[in-house]
Structures are given as C-alpha cells and as structure tokens.
Short mmCIF file of C-alpha atoms and ligand atoms in Angstrom, two decimals:
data_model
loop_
_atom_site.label_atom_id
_atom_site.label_comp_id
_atom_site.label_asym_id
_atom_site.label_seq_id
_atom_site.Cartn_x
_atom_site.Cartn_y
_atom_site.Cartn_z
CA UNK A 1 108.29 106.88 128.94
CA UNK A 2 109.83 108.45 126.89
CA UNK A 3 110.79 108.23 122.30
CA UNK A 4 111.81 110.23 119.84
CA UNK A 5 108.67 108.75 117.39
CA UNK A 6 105.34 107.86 119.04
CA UNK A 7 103.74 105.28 116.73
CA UNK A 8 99.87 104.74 116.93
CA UNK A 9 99.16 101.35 115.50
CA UNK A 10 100.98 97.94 114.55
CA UNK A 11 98.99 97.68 110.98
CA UNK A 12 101.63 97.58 107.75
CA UNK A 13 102.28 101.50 108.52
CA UNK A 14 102.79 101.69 112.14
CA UNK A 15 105.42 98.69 112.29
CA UNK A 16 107.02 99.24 108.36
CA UNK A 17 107.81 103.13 109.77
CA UNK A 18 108.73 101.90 112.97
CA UNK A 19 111.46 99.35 111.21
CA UNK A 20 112.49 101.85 108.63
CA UNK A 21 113.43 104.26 111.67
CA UNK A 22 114.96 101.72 113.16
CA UNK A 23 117.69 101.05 110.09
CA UNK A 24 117.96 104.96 110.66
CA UNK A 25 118.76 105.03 114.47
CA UNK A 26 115.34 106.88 115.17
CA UNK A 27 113.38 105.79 118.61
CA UNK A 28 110.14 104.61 118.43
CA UNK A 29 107.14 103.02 120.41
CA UNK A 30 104.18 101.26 119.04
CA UNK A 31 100.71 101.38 120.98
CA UNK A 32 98.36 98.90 119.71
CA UNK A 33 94.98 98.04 120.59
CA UNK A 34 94.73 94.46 119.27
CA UNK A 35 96.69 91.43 120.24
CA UNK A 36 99.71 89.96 118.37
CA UNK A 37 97.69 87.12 117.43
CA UNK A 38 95.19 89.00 116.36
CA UNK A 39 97.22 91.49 113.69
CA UNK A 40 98.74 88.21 112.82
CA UNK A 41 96.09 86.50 111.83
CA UNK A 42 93.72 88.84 110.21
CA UNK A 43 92.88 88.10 107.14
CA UNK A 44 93.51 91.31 104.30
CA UNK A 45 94.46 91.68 100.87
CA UNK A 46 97.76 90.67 99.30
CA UNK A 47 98.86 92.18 96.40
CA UNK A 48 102.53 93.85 96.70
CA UNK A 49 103.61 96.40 94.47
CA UNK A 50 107.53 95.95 92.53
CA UNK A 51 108.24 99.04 94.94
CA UNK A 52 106.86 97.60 97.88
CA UNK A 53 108.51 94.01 97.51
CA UNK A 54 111.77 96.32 96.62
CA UNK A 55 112.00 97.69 99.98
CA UNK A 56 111.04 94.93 102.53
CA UNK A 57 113.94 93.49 100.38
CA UNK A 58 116.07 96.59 100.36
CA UNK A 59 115.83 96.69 104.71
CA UNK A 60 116.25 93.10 105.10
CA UNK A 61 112.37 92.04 106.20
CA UNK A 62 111.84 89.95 102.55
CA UNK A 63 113.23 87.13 102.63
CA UNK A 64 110.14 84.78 103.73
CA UNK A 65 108.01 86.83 101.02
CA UNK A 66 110.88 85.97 98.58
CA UNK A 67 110.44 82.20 99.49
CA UNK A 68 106.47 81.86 99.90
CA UNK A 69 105.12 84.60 97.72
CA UNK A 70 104.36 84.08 94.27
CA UNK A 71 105.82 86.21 91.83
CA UNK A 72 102.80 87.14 88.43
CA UNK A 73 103.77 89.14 85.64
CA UNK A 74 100.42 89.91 84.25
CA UNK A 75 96.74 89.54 85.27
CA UNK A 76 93.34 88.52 82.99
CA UNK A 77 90.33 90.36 82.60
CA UNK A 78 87.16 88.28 81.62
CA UNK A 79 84.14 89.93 80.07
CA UNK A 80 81.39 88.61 77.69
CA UNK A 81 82.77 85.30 77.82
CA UNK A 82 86.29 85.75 77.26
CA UNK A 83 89.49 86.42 78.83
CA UNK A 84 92.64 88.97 78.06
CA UNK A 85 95.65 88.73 79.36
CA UNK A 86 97.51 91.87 80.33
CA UNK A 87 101.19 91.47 79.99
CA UNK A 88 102.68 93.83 83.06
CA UNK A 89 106.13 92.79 83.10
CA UNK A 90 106.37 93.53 79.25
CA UNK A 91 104.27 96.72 79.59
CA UNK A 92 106.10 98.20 82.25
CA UNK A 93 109.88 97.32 81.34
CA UNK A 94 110.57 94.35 83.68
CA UNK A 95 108.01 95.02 86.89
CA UNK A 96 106.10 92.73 88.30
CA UNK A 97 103.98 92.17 91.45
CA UNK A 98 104.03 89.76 94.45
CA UNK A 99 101.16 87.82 95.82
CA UNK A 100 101.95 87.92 99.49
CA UNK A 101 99.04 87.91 102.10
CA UNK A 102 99.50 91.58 104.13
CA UNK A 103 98.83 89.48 107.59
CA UNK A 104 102.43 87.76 106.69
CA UNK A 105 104.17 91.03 105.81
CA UNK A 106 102.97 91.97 109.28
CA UNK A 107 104.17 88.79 111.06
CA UNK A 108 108.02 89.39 108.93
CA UNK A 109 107.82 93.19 110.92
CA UNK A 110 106.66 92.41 113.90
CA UNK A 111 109.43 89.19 114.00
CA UNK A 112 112.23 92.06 112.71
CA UNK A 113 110.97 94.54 115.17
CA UNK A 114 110.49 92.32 118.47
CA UNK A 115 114.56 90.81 117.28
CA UNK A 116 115.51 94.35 117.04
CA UNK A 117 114.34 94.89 120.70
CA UNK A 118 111.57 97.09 119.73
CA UNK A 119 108.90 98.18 122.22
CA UNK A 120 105.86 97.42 120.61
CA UNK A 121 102.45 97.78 123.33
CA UNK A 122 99.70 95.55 122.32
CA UNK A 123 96.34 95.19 123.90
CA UNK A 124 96.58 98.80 124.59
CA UNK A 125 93.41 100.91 125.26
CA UNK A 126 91.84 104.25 125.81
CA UNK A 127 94.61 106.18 123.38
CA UNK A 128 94.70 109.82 123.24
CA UNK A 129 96.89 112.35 121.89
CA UNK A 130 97.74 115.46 123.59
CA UNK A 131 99.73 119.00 123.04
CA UNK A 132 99.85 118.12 119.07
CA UNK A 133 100.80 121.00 117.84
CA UNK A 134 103.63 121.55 120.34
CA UNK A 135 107.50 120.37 120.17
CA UNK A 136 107.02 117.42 122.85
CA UNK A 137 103.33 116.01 121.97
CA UNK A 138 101.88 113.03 124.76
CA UNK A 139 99.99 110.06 123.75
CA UNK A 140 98.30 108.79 126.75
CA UNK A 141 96.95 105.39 126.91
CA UNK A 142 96.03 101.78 129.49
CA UNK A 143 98.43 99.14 129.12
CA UNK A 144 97.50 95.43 129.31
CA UNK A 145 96.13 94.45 132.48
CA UNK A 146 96.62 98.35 134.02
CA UNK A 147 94.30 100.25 136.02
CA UNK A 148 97.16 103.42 135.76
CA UNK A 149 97.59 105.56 132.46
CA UNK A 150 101.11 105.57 131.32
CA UNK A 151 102.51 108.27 128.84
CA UNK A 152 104.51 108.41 125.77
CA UNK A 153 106.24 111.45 125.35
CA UNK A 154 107.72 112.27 121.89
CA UNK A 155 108.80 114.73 119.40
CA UNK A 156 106.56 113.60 116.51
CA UNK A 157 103.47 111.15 116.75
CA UNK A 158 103.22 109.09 114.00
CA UNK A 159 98.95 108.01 113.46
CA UNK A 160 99.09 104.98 112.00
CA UNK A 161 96.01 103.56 113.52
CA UNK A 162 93.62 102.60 110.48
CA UNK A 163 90.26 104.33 109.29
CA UNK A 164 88.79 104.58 112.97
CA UNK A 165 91.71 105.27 114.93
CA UNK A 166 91.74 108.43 117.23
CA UNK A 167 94.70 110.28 115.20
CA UNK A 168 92.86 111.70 112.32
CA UNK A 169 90.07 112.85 114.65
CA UNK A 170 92.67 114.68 117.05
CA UNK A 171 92.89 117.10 113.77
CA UNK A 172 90.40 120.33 114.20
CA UNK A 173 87.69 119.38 112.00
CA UNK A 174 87.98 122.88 110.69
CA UNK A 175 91.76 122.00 109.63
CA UNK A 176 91.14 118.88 107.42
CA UNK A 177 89.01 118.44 104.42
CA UNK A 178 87.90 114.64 103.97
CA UNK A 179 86.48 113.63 100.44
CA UNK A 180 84.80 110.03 99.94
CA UNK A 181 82.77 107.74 98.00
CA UNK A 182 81.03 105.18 99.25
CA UNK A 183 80.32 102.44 96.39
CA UNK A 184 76.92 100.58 96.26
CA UNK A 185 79.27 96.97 96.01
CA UNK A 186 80.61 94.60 98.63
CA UNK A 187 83.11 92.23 98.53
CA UNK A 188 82.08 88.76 99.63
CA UNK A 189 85.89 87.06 100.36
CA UNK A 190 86.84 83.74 100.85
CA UNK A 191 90.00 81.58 102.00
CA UNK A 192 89.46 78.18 100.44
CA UNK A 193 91.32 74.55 100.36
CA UNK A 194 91.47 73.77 96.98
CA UNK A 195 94.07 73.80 94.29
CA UNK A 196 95.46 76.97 92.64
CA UNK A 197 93.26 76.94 89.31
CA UNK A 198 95.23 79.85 87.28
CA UNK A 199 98.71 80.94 87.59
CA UNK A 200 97.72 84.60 87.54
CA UNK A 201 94.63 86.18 88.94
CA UNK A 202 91.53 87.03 87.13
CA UNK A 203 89.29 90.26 87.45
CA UNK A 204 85.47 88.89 85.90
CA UNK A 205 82.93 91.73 84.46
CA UNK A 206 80.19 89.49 84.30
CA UNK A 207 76.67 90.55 84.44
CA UNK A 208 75.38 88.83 87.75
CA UNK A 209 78.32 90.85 89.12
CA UNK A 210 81.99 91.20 89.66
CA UNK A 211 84.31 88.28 90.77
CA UNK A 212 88.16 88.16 91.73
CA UNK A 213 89.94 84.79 91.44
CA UNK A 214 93.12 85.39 93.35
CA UNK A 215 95.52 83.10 95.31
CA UNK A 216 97.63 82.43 98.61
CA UNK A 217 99.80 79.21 98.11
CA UNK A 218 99.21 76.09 95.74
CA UNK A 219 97.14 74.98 98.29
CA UNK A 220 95.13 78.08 99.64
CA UNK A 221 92.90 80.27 97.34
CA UNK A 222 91.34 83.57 97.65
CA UNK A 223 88.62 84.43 95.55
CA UNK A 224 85.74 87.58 95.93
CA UNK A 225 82.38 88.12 94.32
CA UNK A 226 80.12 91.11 94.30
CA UNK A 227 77.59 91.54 96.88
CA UNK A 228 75.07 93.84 98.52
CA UNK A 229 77.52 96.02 101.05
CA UNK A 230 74.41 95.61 103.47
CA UNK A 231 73.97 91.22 103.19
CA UNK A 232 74.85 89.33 105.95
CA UNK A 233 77.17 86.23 105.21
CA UNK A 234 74.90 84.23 107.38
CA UNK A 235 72.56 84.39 103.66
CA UNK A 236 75.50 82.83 102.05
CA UNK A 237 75.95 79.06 102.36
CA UNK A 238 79.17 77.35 100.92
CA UNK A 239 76.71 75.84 98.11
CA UNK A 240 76.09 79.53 97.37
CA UNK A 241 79.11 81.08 97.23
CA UNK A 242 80.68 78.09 95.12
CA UNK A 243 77.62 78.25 92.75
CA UNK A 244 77.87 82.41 92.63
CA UNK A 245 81.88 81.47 91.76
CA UNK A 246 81.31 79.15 88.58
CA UNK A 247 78.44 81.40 87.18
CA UNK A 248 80.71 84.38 87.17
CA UNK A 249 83.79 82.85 85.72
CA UNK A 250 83.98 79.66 84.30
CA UNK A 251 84.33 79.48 80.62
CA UNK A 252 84.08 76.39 77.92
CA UNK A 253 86.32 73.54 79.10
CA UNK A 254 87.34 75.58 82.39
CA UNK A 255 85.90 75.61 85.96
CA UNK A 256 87.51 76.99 88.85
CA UNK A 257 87.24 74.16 91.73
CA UNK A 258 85.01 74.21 95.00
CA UNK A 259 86.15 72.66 98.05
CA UNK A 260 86.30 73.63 101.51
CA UNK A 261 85.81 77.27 102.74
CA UNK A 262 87.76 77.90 106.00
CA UNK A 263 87.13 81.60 106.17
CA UNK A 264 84.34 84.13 104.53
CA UNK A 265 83.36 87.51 105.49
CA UNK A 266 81.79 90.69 103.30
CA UNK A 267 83.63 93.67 103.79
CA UNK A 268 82.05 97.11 101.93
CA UNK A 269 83.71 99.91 99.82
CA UNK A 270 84.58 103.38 99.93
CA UNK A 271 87.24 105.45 98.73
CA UNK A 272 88.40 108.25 101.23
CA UNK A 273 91.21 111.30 101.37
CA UNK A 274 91.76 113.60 105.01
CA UNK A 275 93.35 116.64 103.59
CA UNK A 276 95.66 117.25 105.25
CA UNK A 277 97.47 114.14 106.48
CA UNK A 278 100.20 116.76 109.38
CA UNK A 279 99.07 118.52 111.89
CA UNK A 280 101.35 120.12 114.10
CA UNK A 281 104.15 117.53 115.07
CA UNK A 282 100.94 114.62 114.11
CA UNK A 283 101.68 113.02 111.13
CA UNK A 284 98.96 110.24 109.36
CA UNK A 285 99.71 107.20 107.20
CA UNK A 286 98.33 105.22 105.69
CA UNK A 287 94.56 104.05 106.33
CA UNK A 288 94.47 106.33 108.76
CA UNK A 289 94.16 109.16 106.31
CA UNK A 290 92.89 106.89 103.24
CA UNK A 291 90.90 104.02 101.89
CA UNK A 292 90.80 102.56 98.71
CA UNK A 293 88.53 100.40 97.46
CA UNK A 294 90.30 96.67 96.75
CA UNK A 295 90.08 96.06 93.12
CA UNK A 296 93.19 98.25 92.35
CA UNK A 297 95.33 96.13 95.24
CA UNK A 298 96.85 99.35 96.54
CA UNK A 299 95.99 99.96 99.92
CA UNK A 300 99.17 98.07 101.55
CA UNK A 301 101.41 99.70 98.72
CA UNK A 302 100.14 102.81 99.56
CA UNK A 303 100.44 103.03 103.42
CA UNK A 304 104.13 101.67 102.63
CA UNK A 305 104.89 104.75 100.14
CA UNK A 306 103.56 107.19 102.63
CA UNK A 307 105.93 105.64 105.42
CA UNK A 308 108.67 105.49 103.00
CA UNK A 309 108.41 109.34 102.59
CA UNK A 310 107.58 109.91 106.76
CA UNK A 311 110.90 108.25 107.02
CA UNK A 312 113.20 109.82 105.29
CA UNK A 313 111.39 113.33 106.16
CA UNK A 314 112.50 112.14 110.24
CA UNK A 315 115.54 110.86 109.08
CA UNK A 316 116.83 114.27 107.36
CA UNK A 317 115.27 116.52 110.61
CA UNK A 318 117.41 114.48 112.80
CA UNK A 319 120.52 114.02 110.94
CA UNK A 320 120.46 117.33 110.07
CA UNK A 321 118.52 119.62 111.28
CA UNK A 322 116.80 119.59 107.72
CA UNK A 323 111.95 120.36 107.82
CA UNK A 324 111.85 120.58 104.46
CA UNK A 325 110.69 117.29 103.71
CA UNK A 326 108.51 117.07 106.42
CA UNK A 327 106.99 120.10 105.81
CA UNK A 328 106.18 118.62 102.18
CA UNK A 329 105.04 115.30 103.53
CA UNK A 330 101.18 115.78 103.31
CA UNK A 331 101.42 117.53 99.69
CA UNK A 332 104.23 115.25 98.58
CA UNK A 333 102.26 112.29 99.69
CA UNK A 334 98.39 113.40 98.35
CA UNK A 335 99.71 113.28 94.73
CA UNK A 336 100.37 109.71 94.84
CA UNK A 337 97.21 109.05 97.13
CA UNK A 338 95.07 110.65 94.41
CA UNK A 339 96.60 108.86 91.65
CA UNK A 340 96.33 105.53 93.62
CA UNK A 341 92.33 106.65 94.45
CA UNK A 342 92.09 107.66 89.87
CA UNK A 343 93.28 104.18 89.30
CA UNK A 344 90.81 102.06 92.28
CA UNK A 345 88.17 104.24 91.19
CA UNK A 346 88.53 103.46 87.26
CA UNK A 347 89.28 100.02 87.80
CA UNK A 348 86.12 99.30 90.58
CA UNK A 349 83.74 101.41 88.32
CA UNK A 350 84.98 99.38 85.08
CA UNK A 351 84.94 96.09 86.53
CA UNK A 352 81.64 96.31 89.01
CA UNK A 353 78.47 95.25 87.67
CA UNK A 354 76.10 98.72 89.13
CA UNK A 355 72.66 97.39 88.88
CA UNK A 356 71.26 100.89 89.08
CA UNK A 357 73.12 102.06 85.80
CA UNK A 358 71.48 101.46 82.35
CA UNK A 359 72.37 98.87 79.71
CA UNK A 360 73.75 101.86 77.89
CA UNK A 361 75.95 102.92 80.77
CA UNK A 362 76.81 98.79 80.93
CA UNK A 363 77.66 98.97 77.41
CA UNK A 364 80.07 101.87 78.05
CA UNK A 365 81.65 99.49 80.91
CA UNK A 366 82.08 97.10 78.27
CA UNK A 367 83.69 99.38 75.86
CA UNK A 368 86.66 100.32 78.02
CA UNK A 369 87.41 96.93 79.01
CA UNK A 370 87.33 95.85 75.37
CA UNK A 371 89.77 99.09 74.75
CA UNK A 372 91.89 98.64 77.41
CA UNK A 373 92.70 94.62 76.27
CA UNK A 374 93.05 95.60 72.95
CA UNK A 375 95.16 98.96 72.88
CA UNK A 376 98.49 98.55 73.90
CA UNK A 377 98.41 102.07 75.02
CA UNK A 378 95.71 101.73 77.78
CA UNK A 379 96.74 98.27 78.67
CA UNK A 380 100.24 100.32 79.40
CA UNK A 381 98.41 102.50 81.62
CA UNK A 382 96.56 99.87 83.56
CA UNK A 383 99.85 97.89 83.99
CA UNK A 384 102.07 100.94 84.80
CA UNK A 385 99.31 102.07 87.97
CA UNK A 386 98.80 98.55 89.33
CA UNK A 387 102.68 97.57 89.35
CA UNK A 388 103.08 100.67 91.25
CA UNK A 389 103.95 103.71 89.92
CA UNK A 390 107.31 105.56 90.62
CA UNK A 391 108.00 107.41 94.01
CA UNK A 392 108.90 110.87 94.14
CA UNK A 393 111.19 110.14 96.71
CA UNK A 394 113.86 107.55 96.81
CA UNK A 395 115.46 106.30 100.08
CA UNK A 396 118.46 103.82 99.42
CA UNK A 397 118.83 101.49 102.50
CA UNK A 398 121.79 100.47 103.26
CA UNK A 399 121.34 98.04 105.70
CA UNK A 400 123.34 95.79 108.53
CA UNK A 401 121.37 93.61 109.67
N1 LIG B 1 94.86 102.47 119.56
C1 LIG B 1 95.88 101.69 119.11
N2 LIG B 1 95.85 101.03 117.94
C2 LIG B 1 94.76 101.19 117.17
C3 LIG B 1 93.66 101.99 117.56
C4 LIG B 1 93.75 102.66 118.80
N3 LIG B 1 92.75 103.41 119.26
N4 LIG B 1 92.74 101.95 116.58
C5 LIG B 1 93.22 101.14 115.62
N5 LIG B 1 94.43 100.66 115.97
C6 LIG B 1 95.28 99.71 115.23
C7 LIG B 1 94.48 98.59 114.59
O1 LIG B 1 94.17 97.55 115.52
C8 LIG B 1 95.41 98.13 113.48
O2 LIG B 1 96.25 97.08 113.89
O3 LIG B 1 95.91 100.36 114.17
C9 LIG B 1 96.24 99.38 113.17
C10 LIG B 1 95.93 99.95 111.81
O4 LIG B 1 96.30 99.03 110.83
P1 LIG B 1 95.57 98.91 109.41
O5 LIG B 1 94.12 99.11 109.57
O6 LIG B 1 96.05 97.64 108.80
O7 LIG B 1 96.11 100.18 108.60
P2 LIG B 1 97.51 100.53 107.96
O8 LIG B 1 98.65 100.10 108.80
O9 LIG B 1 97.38 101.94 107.53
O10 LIG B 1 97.60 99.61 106.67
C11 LIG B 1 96.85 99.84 105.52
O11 LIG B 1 95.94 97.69 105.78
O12 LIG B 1 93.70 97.74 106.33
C12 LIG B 1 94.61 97.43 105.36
O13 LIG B 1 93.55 97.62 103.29
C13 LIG B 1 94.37 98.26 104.19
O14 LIG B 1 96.05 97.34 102.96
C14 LIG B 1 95.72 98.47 103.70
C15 LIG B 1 96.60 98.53 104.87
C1 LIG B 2 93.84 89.32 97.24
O1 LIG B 2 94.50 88.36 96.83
O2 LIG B 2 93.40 89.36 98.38
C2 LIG B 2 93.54 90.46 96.32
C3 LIG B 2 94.09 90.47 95.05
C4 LIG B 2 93.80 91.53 94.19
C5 LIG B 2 93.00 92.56 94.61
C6 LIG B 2 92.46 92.57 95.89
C7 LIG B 2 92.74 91.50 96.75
O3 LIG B 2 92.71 93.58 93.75
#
C-alpha cells in the first residue's frame, strides 16, 4: 500500500498529525500495535495546555472537551501546612488550562479520523522501518490475524510510537545523542469515586512525600502520591493509599474524601531528549523522542506542539515545494522540548520530597516554594511555562468540516 505520510503509532501524536494532515489534504496511514479499546481506555495524564485546547478547537476535534472538560485558572501549592494559590489566568493575560483526560482526546481523534475515512491499522505487529534515509522509505509490518507482511510505502515516516517504539532505534546510534534523568520518585495514581473536593488542583510538598490532588468529572478524581519507583502496588491496600492521601494534604477543617478506588497503578520518572528527532525522511514526535516527568503536565502538550510544527513543515513541502521547515523541525522543535524538560525538572525537584538530600537541601526546597507564592515575578514564570508557552510557529486552520 501505498501514502504520502507513514504514521507509526495511534498515541496523541500519531493520530493529532495524522488529523492535522488530513485538514491539509496530506495521505496518511497509522500502524498501531494496541487495540482501539485499548488506546481508548488507558488511563494517562490530563492536563491541556491554552495552546493545545486552542487547536483541537481550531480543527474541529474540541467540542466534547469543550462540554466535559473543566476549565481552572490557577492551581495551589501546599507546603508547611499551608496553601497558595497561583493565579494563571491573571498572570498570564487571560490563559488558562483544561482538565481533560488524554485517553478522551484520543477517543475525539480516533472518532474524527475513522469519520474522515482514515486508515488507521490496529493490532499491528512486528514493525520495521526500511530505506530511511531514501525518498520512498518502507515500513513493514503483520496485520491483525495475518501470517503475510504487508508494506507501507511513503515519502516521509512519521515515528510516533512512544518511548519503546522501533522509530527512534532505526536512528544510527552514532547519529543521535540521548540525555536523561532518571528520578529516585514514583508516582502512585489513582482513579477514585468520590466527590470533586477542590475546584482547582493541588501540588503538596509535604515531608512524608509529594501528593497531587487532581480531577476527572464531579464524580471521578485523580489524585498521586510519592512512592518508591521500585514498590509494587500489590504493598498498597486502599486503607493505605487513602491514609498516605489525608497525611499529605489535609489541613485544619479540610479533608479530601476516600471512597472507592476503581483503578491504581505506580508508574516511575525520567526525563529524556534523542538529539536529533529527523533522520533522513524519519521524523520523531513526541514520546518517541521525549519524556517528561508528570508534575509539569506537559507531555500531551508537548507531543501536540511537535506535530503542530511536523505539519505545517509537510504541508509547505507539498504545497510548494518548500524543506525549509522541515529541515528546521528537529532544532525548531528541541528549544521548546528543553524548555518544557527546565520547567518538569524545576517543578519535580521543588515539589518531591528526596529522602537522600539533607534538611539543608529540604530547606532550600522550601525556600523556592515560599518565593515562588510570594513573588509575583516567579509565580509569573511558573504560570507562563505550565499554561504553555508560545509556539514559534503558528498554523491557522481553517477548517470545513
Ligand atoms: N508498532 C506500532 N505502534 C506502536 C509500537 C510499535 N512497535 N510501539 C508503540 N506503539 C504505539 C503505542 O501502543 C501507543 O499507542 O505508539 C503509541 C504511542 O503513544 P504514546 O505513548 O501515548 O505517545 P505519544 O503519542 O507521543 O503521546 C505522548 O502520551 O504517553 C503519554 O505522557 C505521554 O502525554 C504524553 C503523550
Ligand atoms: C492528572 O490529572 O492526571 C494530572 C494533573 C497534573 C499533573 C499530572 C497529572 O501535573
């Protein structure tokens, strides 16, 4: 078979690129590994940038996210026993950010993609990517229920296939520089029944660890604490978790409310950059060529700038004629991926508790969060990185859909 984009994963950056292509009359195929159900019900993070929220609006995918997202114009930060509001819509001139789970966004694309008579593989396996560096690369892969390899031939691959995806690794390992950290926390998340406690969520410094209170509907609430990356969830009854919750952030005369847990897992932490993110006609997004840790919220926003940019870079070489952008993408898109890691970096190192550092290192921690809640100058900053800051490139979508 036979596209003008082959796309390597159905995660946010596979099927946002593969839509924004679309509205530009590009081709494109999407091999994934997983099944519908399965990208469609995984549970992620779910905090969308003004930007983001802007162009799933812009190219006509928003419109459930408008309805069942909830719209917060600040967030709190709790140390020592109190909590400081940080006013982002006032900071930042108007922004704001969405709280829309990422496994809906996907189920909005895949809906606009399958109505759009996309081809989208899923349940694919055995990908491989071939001739790279030449005008007409191959991804070769086993449909569903095959015993033959098929063949997508293309003009550009697109690797959009998450941290352990084959596209990054089909870059010579001489040819790309990868920089990480891996961060002694874990996030233990849950999905819980019980009523939304606080209309905006709350980052907690506390000293038997870090804890997130953050939401999905009225109804539904998400909440993290700080763990050992290496525990196993099996050590962590309901009892336990709840218990772990209310030590880390209740206050005088407030209590966040325990109830049923229908999901829990611990995921761990790193932050990681592949320099370069093209190789030939290969080009990576999102996860494949970066993780951030979670407590900045920007690894959805993130894999939707770099698509953004991947877009229009297509969209000028086939309109007309124009590499430029393309030729920029990697360089154009690092800048903002090492700005996004600065800010999850800061922001997990500030609000972790690291039980290897020293109380004075602990009182340093301390410090900053007391600065940044009480200088309108770094609670500017804080607010202009996690609303999103500006792209570099603007695409106006004018859509008919
Ligand atoms: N063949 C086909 N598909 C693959 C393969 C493979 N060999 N390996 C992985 N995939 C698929 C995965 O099943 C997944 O659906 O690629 C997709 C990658 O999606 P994500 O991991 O969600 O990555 P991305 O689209 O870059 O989105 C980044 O998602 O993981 C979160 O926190 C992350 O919010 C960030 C966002
Ligand atoms: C979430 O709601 O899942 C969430 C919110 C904020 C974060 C990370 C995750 O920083």
């Amino acid at each position: 078979m036979r596209t003008q984009v082959g796309i390597i994963g159905a995660g946010p950056a596979g099927l946002l690129l593969s839509h924004l292509l679309h509205l530009q009359g590009i081709d494109s195929i999407i091999l994934e590994s997983r099944s519908r159900e399965e990208i469609e019900g995984t549970i992620r993070a779910g905090v969308l940038e003004q930007g983001t929220v802007d162009l799933l609006n812009a190219t006509g995918v928003g419109a459930r996210m408008m309805k069942e997202g909830h719209v917060h114009h600040g967030i709190e930060l709790q140390f020592n026993g109190r909590r400081h509001r940080i006013d982002m819509h006032e900071l930042t001139g108007g922004k704001k950010i969405t709280v829309y789970a990422q496994h809906e966004v996907i189920k909005d694309l895949v809906a606009a993609r399958l109505e759009a008579g996309a081809k989208i593989y899923f349940n694919v396996k055995d990908v491989s990517l071939h001739q790279i560096e030449s005008s007409s690369p191959i991804i070769q892969f086993l449909p569903e229920n095959a015993t033959d390899y098929e063949e997508v031939n293309c003009d550009f691959i697109a690797g959009c296939d998450g941290f352990h995806g084959p596209s990054r690794q089909a870059i010579p390992a001489n040819l790309r520089v990868e920089k990480q950290k891996i961060y002694p926390f874990g996030w233990l998340g849950i999905l819980a029944k019980t009523p939304q406690v606080n209309p905006e969520l709350i980052y907690s410094n506390h000293e038997r660890g870090f804890a997130l209170i953050s939401t999905r509907s009225p109804e539904i609430q998400r909440h993290y604490i700080q763990v050992d990356p290496k525990d196993d969830i099996a050590n962590w009854s309901d009892d336990r978790i709840w218990s772990e919750l209310h030590a880390r952030v209740d206050m005088d005369g407030w209590s966040i409310l325990d109830g049923p847990i229908i999901q829990k897992n611990i995921v761990s932490m790193r932050s990681f950059v592949c320099e370069t993110m093209r190789y030939g006609n290969l080009f990576l997004a999102g996860d494949a060529a970066h993780i951030v840790p979670p407590t900045g919220a920007k690894g959805l926003n993130l894999a939707a700038a770099d698509v953004q940019v991947l877009a229009k870079g297509l969209s000028e070489y086939y309109h007309s004629g124009e590499e430029d952008l393309l030729n920029r993408y990697s360089e154009i898109c690092l800048r903002r991926i090492w700005k996004a890691q600065r800010f999850s970096y800061w922001m997990t190192t500030m609000l972790h508790r690291n039980f290897e550092h020293s109380s004075f290192e602990y009182n340093i921690q301390l410090a900053e969060l007391d600065y940044v809640t009480s200088s309108q100058a770094a609670a500017t900053s804080l607010a202009e990185n996690y609303v999103g800051l500006p792209m570099e490139i603007q695409t106006n979508y004018s859509i008919k859909i």
